[in-house]
Short mmCIF file of N, CA and C in Angstrom, two decimals:
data_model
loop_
_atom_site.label_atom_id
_atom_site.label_comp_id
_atom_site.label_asym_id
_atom_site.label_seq_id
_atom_site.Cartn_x
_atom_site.Cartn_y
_atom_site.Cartn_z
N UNK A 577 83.13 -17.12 76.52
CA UNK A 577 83.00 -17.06 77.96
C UNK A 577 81.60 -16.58 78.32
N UNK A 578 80.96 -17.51 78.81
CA UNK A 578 79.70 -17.09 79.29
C UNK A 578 78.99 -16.00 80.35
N UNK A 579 80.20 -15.61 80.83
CA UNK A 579 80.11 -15.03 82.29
C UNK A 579 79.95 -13.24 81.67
N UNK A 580 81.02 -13.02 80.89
CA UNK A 580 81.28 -11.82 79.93
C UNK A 580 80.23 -11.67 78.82
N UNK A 581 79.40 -12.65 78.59
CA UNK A 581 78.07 -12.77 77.47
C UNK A 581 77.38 -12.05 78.25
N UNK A 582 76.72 -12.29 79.45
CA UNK A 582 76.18 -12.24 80.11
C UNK A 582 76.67 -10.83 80.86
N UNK A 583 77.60 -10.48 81.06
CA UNK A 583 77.79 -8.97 81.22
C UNK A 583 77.52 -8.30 80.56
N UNK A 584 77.82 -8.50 79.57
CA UNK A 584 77.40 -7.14 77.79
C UNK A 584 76.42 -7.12 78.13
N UNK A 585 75.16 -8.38 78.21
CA UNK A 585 73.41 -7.87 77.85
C UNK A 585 73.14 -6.92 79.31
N UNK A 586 73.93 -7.30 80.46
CA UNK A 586 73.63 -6.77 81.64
C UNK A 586 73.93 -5.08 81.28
N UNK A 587 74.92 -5.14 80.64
CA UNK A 587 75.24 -3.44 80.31
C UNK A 587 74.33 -2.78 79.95
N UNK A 588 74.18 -3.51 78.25
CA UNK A 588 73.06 -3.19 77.34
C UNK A 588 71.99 -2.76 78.24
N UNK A 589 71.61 -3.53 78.93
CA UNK A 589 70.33 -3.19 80.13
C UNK A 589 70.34 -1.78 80.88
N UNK A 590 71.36 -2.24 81.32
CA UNK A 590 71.62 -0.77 82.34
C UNK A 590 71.76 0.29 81.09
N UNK A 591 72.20 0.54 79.90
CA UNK A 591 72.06 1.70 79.00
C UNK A 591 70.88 2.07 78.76
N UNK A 592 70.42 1.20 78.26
CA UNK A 592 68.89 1.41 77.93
C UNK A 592 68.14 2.02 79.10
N UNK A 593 68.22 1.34 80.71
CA UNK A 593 67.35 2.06 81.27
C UNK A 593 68.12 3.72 81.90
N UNK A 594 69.07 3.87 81.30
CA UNK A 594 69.66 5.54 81.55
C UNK A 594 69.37 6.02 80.30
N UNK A 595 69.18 5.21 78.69
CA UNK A 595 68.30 6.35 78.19
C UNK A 595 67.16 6.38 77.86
N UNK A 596 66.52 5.31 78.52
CA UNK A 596 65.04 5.91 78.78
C UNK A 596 64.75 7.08 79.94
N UNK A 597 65.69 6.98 80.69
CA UNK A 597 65.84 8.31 81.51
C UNK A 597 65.77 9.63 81.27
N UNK A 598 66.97 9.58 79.82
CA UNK A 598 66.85 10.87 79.50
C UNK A 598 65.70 11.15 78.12
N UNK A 599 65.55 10.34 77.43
CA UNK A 599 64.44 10.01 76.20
C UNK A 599 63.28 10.44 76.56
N UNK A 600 63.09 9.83 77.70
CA UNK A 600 61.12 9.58 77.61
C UNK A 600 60.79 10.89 78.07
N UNK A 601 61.11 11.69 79.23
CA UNK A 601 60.87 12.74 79.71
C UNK A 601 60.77 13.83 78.69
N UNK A 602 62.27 13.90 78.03
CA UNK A 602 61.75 14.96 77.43
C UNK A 602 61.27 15.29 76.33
N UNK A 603 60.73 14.03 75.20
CA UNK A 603 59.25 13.34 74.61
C UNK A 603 58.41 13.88 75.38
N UNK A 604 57.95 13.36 76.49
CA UNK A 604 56.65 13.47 76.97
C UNK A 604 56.49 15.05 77.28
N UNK A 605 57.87 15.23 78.07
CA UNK A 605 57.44 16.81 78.75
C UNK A 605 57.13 17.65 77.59
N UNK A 606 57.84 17.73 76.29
CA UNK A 606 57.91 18.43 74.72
C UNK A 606 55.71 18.07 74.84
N UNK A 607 55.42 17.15 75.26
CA UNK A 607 54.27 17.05 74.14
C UNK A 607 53.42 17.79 75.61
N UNK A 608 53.32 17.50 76.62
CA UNK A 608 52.34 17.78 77.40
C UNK A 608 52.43 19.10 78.41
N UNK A 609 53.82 19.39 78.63
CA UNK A 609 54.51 20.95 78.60
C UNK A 609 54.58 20.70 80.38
N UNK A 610 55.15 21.09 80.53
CA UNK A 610 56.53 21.03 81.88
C UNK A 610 55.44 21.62 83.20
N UNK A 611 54.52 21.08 83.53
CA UNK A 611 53.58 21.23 84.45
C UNK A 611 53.92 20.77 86.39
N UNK A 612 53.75 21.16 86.78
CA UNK A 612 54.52 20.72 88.59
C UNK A 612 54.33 19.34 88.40
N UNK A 613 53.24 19.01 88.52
CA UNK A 613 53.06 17.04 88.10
C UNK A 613 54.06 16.28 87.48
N UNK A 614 53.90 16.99 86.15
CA UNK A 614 54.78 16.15 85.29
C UNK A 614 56.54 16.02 85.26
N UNK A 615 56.47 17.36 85.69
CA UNK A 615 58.34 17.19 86.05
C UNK A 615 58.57 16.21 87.66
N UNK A 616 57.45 16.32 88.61
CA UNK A 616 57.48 15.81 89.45
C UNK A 616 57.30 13.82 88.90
N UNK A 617 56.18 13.66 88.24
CA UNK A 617 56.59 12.43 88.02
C UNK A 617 57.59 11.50 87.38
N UNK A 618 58.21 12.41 86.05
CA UNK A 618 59.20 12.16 85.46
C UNK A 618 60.21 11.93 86.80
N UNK A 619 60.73 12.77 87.56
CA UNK A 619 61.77 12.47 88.58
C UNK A 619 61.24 11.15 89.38
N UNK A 620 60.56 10.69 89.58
CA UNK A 620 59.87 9.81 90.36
C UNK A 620 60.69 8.73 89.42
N UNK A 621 59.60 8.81 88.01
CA UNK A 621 60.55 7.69 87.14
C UNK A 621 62.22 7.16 86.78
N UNK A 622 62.79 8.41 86.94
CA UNK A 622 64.24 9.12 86.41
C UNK A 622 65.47 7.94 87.69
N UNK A 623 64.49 8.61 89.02
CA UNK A 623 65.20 8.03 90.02
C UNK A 623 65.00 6.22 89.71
N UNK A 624 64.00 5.80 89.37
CA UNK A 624 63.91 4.43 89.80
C UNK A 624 64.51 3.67 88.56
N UNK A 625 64.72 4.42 87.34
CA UNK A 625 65.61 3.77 86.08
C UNK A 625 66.44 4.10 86.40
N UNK A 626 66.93 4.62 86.82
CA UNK A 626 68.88 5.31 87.40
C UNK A 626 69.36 3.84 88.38
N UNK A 627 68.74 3.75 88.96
CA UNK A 627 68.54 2.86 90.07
C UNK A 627 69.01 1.32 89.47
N UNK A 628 67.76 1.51 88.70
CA UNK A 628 67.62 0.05 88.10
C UNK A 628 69.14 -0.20 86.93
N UNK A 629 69.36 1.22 86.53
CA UNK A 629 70.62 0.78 85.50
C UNK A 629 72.02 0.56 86.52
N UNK A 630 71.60 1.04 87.56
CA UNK A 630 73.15 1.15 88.57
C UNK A 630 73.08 -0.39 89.02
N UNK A 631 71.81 -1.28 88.81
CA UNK A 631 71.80 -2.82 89.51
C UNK A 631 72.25 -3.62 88.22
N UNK A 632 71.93 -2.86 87.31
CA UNK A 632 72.51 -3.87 86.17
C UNK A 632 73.83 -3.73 85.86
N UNK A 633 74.07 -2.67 85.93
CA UNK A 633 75.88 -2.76 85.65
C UNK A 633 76.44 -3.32 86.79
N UNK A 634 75.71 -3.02 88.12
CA UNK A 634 76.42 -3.96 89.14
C UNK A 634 76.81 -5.53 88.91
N UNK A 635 75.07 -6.04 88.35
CA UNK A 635 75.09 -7.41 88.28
C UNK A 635 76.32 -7.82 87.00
N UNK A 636 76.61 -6.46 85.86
CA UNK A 636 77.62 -6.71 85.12
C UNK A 636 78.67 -7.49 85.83
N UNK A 637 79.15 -6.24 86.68
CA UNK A 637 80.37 -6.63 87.01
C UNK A 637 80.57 -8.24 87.56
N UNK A 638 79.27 -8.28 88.59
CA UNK A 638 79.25 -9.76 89.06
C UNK A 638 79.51 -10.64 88.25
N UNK A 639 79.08 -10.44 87.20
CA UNK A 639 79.15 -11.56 86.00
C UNK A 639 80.60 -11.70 85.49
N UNK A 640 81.19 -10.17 85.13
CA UNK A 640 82.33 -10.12 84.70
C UNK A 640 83.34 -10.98 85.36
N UNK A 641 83.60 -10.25 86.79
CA UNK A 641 84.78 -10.77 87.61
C UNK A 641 84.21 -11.73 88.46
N UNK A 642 83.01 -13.10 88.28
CA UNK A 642 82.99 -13.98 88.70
C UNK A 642 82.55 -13.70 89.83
N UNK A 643 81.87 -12.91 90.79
CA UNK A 643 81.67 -12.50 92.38
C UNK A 643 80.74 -13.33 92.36
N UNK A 644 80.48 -13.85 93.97
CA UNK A 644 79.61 -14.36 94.33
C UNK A 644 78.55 -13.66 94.90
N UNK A 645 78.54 -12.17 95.07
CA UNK A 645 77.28 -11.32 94.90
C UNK A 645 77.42 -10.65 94.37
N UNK A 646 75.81 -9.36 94.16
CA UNK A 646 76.54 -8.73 93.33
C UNK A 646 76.88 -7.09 94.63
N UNK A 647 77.84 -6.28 93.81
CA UNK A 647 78.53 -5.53 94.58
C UNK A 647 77.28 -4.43 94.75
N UNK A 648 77.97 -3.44 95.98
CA UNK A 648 77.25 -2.22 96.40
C UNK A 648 76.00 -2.61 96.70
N UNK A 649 75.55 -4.08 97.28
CA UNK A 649 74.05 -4.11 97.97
C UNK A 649 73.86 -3.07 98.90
N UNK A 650 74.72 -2.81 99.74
CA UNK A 650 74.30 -1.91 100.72
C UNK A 650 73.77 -0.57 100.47
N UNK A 651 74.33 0.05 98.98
CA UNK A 651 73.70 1.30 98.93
C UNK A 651 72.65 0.82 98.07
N UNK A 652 72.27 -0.29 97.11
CA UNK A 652 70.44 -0.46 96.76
C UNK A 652 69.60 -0.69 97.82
N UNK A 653 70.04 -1.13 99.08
CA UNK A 653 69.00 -1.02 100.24
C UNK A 653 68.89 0.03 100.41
N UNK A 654 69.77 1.25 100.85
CA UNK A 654 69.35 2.32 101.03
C UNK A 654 68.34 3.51 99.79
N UNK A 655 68.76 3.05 98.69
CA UNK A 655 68.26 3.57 97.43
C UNK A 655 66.78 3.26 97.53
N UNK A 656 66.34 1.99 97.87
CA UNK A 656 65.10 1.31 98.15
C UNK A 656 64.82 2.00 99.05
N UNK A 657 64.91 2.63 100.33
CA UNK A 657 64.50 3.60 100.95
C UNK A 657 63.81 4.91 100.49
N UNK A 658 65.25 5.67 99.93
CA UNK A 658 65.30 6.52 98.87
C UNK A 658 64.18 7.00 98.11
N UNK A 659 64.07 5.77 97.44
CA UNK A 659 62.90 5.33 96.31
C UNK A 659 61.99 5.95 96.79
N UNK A 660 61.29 5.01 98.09
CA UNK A 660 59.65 5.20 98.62
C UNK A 660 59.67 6.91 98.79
N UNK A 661 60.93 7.86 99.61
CA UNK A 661 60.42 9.18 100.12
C UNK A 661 60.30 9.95 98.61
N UNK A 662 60.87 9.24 97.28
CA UNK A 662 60.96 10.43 96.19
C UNK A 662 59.64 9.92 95.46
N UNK A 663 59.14 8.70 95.84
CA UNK A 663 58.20 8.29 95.28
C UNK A 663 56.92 9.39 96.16
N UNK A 664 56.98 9.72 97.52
CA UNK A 664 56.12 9.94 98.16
C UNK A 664 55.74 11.67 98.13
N UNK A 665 56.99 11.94 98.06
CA UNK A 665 57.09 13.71 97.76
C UNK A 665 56.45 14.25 96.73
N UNK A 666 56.74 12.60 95.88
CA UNK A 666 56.56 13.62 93.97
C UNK A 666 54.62 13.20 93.93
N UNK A 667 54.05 12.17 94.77
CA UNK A 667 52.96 12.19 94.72
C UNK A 667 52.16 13.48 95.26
N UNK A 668 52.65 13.72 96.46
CA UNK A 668 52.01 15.00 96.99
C UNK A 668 52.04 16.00 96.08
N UNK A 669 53.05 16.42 95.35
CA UNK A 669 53.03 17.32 93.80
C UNK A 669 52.33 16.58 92.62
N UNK A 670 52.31 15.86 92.29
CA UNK A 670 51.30 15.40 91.29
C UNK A 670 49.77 15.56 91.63
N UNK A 671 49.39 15.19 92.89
CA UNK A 671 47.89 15.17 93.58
C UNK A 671 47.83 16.95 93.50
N UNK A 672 48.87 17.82 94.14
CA UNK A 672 48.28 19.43 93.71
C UNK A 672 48.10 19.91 92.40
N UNK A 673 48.96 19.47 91.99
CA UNK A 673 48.86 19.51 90.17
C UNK A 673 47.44 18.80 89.45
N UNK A 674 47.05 17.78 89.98
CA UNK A 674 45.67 17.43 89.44
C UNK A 674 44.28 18.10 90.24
N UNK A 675 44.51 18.63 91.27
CA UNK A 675 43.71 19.06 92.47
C UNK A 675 43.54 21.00 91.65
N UNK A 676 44.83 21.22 91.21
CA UNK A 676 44.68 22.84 90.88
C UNK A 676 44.40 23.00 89.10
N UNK A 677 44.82 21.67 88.64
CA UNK A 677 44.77 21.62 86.67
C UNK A 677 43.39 21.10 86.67
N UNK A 678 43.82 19.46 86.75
CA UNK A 678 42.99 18.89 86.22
C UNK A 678 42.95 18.15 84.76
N UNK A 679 43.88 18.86 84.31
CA UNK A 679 43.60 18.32 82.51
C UNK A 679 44.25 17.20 82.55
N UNK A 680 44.42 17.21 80.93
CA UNK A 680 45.12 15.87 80.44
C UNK A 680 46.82 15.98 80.47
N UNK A 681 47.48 17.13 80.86
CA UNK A 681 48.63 17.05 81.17
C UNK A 681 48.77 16.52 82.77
N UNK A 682 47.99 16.87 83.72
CA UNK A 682 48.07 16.65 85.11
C UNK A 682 47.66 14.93 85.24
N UNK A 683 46.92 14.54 84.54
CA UNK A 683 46.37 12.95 84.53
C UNK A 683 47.38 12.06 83.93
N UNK A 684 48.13 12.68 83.06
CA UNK A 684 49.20 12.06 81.92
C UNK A 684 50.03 11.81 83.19
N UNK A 685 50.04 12.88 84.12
CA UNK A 685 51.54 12.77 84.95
C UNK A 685 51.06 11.97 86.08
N UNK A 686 50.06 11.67 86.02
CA UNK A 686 49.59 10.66 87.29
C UNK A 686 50.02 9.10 86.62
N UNK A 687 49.43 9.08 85.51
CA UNK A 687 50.16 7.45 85.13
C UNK A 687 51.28 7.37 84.96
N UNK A 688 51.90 8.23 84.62
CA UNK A 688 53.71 8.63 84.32
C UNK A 688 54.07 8.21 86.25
N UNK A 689 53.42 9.04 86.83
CA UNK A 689 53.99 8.44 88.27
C UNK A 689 53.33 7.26 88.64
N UNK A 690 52.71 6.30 88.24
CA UNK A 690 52.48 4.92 88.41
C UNK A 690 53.24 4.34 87.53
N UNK A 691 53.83 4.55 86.72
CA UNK A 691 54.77 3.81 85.67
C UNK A 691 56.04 3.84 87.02
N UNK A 692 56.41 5.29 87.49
CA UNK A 692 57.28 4.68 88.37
C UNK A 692 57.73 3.87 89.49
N UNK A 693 56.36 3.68 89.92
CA UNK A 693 55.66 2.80 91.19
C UNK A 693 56.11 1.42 90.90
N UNK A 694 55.44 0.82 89.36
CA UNK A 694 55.91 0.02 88.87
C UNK A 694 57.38 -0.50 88.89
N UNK A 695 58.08 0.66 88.13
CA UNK A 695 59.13 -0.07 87.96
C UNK A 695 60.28 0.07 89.67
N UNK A 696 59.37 0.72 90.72
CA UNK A 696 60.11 -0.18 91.99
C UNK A 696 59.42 -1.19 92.77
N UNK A 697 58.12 -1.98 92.11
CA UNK A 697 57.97 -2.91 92.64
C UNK A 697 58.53 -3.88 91.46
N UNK A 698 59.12 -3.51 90.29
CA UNK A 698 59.94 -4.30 89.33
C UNK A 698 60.82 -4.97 89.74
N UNK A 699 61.56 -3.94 90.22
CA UNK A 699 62.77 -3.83 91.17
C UNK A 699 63.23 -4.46 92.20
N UNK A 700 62.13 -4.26 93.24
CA UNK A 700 62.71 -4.36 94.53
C UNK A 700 61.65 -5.52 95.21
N UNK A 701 60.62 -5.90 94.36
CA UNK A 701 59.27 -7.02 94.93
C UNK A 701 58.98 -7.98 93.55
N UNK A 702 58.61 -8.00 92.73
CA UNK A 702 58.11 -8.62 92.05
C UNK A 702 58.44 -8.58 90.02
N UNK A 703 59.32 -9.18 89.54
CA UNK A 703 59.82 -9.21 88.33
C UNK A 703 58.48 -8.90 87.62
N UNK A 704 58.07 -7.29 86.72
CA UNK A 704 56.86 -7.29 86.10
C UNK A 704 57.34 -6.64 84.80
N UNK A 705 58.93 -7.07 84.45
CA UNK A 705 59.47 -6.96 83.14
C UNK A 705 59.89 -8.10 82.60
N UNK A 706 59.44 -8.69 81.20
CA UNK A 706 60.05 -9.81 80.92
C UNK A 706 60.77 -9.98 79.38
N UNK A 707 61.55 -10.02 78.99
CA UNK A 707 62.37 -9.83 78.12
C UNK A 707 62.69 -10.56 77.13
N UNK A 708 62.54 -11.91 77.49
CA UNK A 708 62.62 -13.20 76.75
C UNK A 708 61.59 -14.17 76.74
N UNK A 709 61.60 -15.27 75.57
CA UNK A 709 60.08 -15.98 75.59
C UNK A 709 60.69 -17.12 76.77
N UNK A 710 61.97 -17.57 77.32
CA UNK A 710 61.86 -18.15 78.30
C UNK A 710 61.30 -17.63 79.70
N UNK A 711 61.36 -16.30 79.87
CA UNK A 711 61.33 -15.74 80.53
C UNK A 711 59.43 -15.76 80.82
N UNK A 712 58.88 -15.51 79.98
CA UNK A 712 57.65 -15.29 79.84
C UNK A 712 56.83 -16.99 79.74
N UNK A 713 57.50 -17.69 79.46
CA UNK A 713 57.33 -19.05 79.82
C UNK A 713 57.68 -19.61 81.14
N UNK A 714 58.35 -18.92 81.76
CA UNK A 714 58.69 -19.50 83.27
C UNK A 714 57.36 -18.48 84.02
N UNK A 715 56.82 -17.58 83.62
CA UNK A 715 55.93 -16.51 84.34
C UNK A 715 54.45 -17.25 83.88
N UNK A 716 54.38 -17.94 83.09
CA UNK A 716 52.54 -18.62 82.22
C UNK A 716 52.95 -19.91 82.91
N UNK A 717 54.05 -20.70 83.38
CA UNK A 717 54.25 -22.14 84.34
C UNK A 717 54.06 -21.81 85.63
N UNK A 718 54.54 -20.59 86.20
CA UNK A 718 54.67 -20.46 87.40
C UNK A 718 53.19 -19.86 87.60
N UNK A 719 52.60 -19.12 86.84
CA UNK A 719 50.94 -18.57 87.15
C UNK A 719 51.17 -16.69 88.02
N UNK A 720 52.43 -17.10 88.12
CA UNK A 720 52.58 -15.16 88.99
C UNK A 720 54.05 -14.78 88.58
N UNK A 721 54.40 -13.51 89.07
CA UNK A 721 54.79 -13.07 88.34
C UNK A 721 56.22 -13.35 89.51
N UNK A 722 57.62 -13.68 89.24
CA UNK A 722 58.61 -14.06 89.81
C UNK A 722 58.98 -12.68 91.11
N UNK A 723 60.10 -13.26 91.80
CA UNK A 723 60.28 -12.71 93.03
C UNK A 723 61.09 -11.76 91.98
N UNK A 724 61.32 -10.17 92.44
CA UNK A 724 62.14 -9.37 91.74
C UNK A 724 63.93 -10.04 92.27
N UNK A 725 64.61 -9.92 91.33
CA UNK A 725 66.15 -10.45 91.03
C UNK A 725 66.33 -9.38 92.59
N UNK A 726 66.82 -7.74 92.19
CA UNK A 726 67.24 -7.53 93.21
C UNK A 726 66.84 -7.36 94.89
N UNK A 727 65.62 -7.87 94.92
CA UNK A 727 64.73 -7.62 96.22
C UNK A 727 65.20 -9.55 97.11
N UNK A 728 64.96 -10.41 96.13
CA UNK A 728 65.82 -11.71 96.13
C UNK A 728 67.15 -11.16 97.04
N UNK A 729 67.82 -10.45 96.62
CA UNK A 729 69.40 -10.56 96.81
C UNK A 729 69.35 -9.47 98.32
N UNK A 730 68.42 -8.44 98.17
CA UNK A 730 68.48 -7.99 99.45
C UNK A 730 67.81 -8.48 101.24
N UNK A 731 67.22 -9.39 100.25
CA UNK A 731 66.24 -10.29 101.44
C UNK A 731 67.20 -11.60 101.82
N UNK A 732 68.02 -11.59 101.70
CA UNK A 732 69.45 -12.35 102.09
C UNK A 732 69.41 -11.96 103.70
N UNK A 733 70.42 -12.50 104.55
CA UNK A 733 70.44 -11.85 106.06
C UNK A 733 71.22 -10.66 105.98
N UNK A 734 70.80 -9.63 106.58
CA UNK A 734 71.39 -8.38 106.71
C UNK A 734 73.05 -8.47 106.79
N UNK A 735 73.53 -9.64 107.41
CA UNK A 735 75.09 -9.44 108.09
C UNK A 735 76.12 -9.62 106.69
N UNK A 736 74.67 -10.13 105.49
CA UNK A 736 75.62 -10.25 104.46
C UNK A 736 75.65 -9.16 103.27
N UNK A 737 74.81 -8.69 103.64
CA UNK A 737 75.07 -7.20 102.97
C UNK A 737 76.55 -6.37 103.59
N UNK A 738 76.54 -6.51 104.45
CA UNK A 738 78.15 -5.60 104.76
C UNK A 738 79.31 -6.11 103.96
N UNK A 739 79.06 -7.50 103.24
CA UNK A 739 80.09 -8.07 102.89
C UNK A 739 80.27 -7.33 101.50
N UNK A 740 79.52 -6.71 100.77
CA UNK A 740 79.72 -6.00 99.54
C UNK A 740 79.74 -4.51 99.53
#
């Protein structure tokens, strides 16, 4: 059954990005030591893989039980909200943290919080993860980089988001 193939890898997905959630942080924080920046950007990241694993098990289920969308759009619009103010808070703490440090732990946590930037314009604008060589062959034909899956599904008309 193709539909249930296609759920497992959707799982698989969503696991992976909950334990890169808990993995990478505290790798990185162990090596560069728990600085306002860096716990601030890690959360920046934390939120937008949480995010991203809650769309993949969604899209699971879609797959699973055959739906014609996938479920709980209405709270990834709001999450997409979400996103930008935790994205915006944790910058103002990263910028004092490089403004009062300076080092290579405070700079580490500045790309650590562009890694998370990334992965919500992954998300929610523009597919800039690619996983498969079809995948990466439809991105070298097309010349840019695809519309993001769930930003696609929220740019639908609003009246149909209530429906999930």
């Amino acid at each position: 059954m193709a539909g249930e193939a296609m759920a497992r890898r959707l799982r698989v997905q969503g696991a992976v990005e909950l334990l890169c959630a808990v993995l990478l942080p505290a790798v990185f924080l162990r090596v560069t030591g728990p600085t306002a920046g860096a716990v601030a950007a890690w959360v920046a990241v934390d939120a937008a893989l949480v995010v991203g694993a809650c769309y993949w098990f969604a899209r699971a289920a879609k797959a699973s039980r055959g739906l014609a969308r996938t479920p709980n759009l209405r709270a990834f619009a709001i999450a997409r909200v979400g996103l930008i103010v935790v994205l915006g808070v944790t910058l103002v703490v990263v910028v004092a943290d490089i403004v009062t440090g300076g080092g290579f732990a405070q700079w580490f946590a500045a790309a650590v919080w562009l890694f998370a930037v990334a992965e919500y314009v992954n998300y929610f604008h523009l597919q800039l993860s690619y996983q498969s060589a079809a995948d990466l062959r439809r991105l070298i034909r097309r010349g840019r980089p695809a519309p993001a899956h769930l930003g696609r599904e929220l740019a639908r008309p609003a009246g149909s988001l209530m429906e999930t």
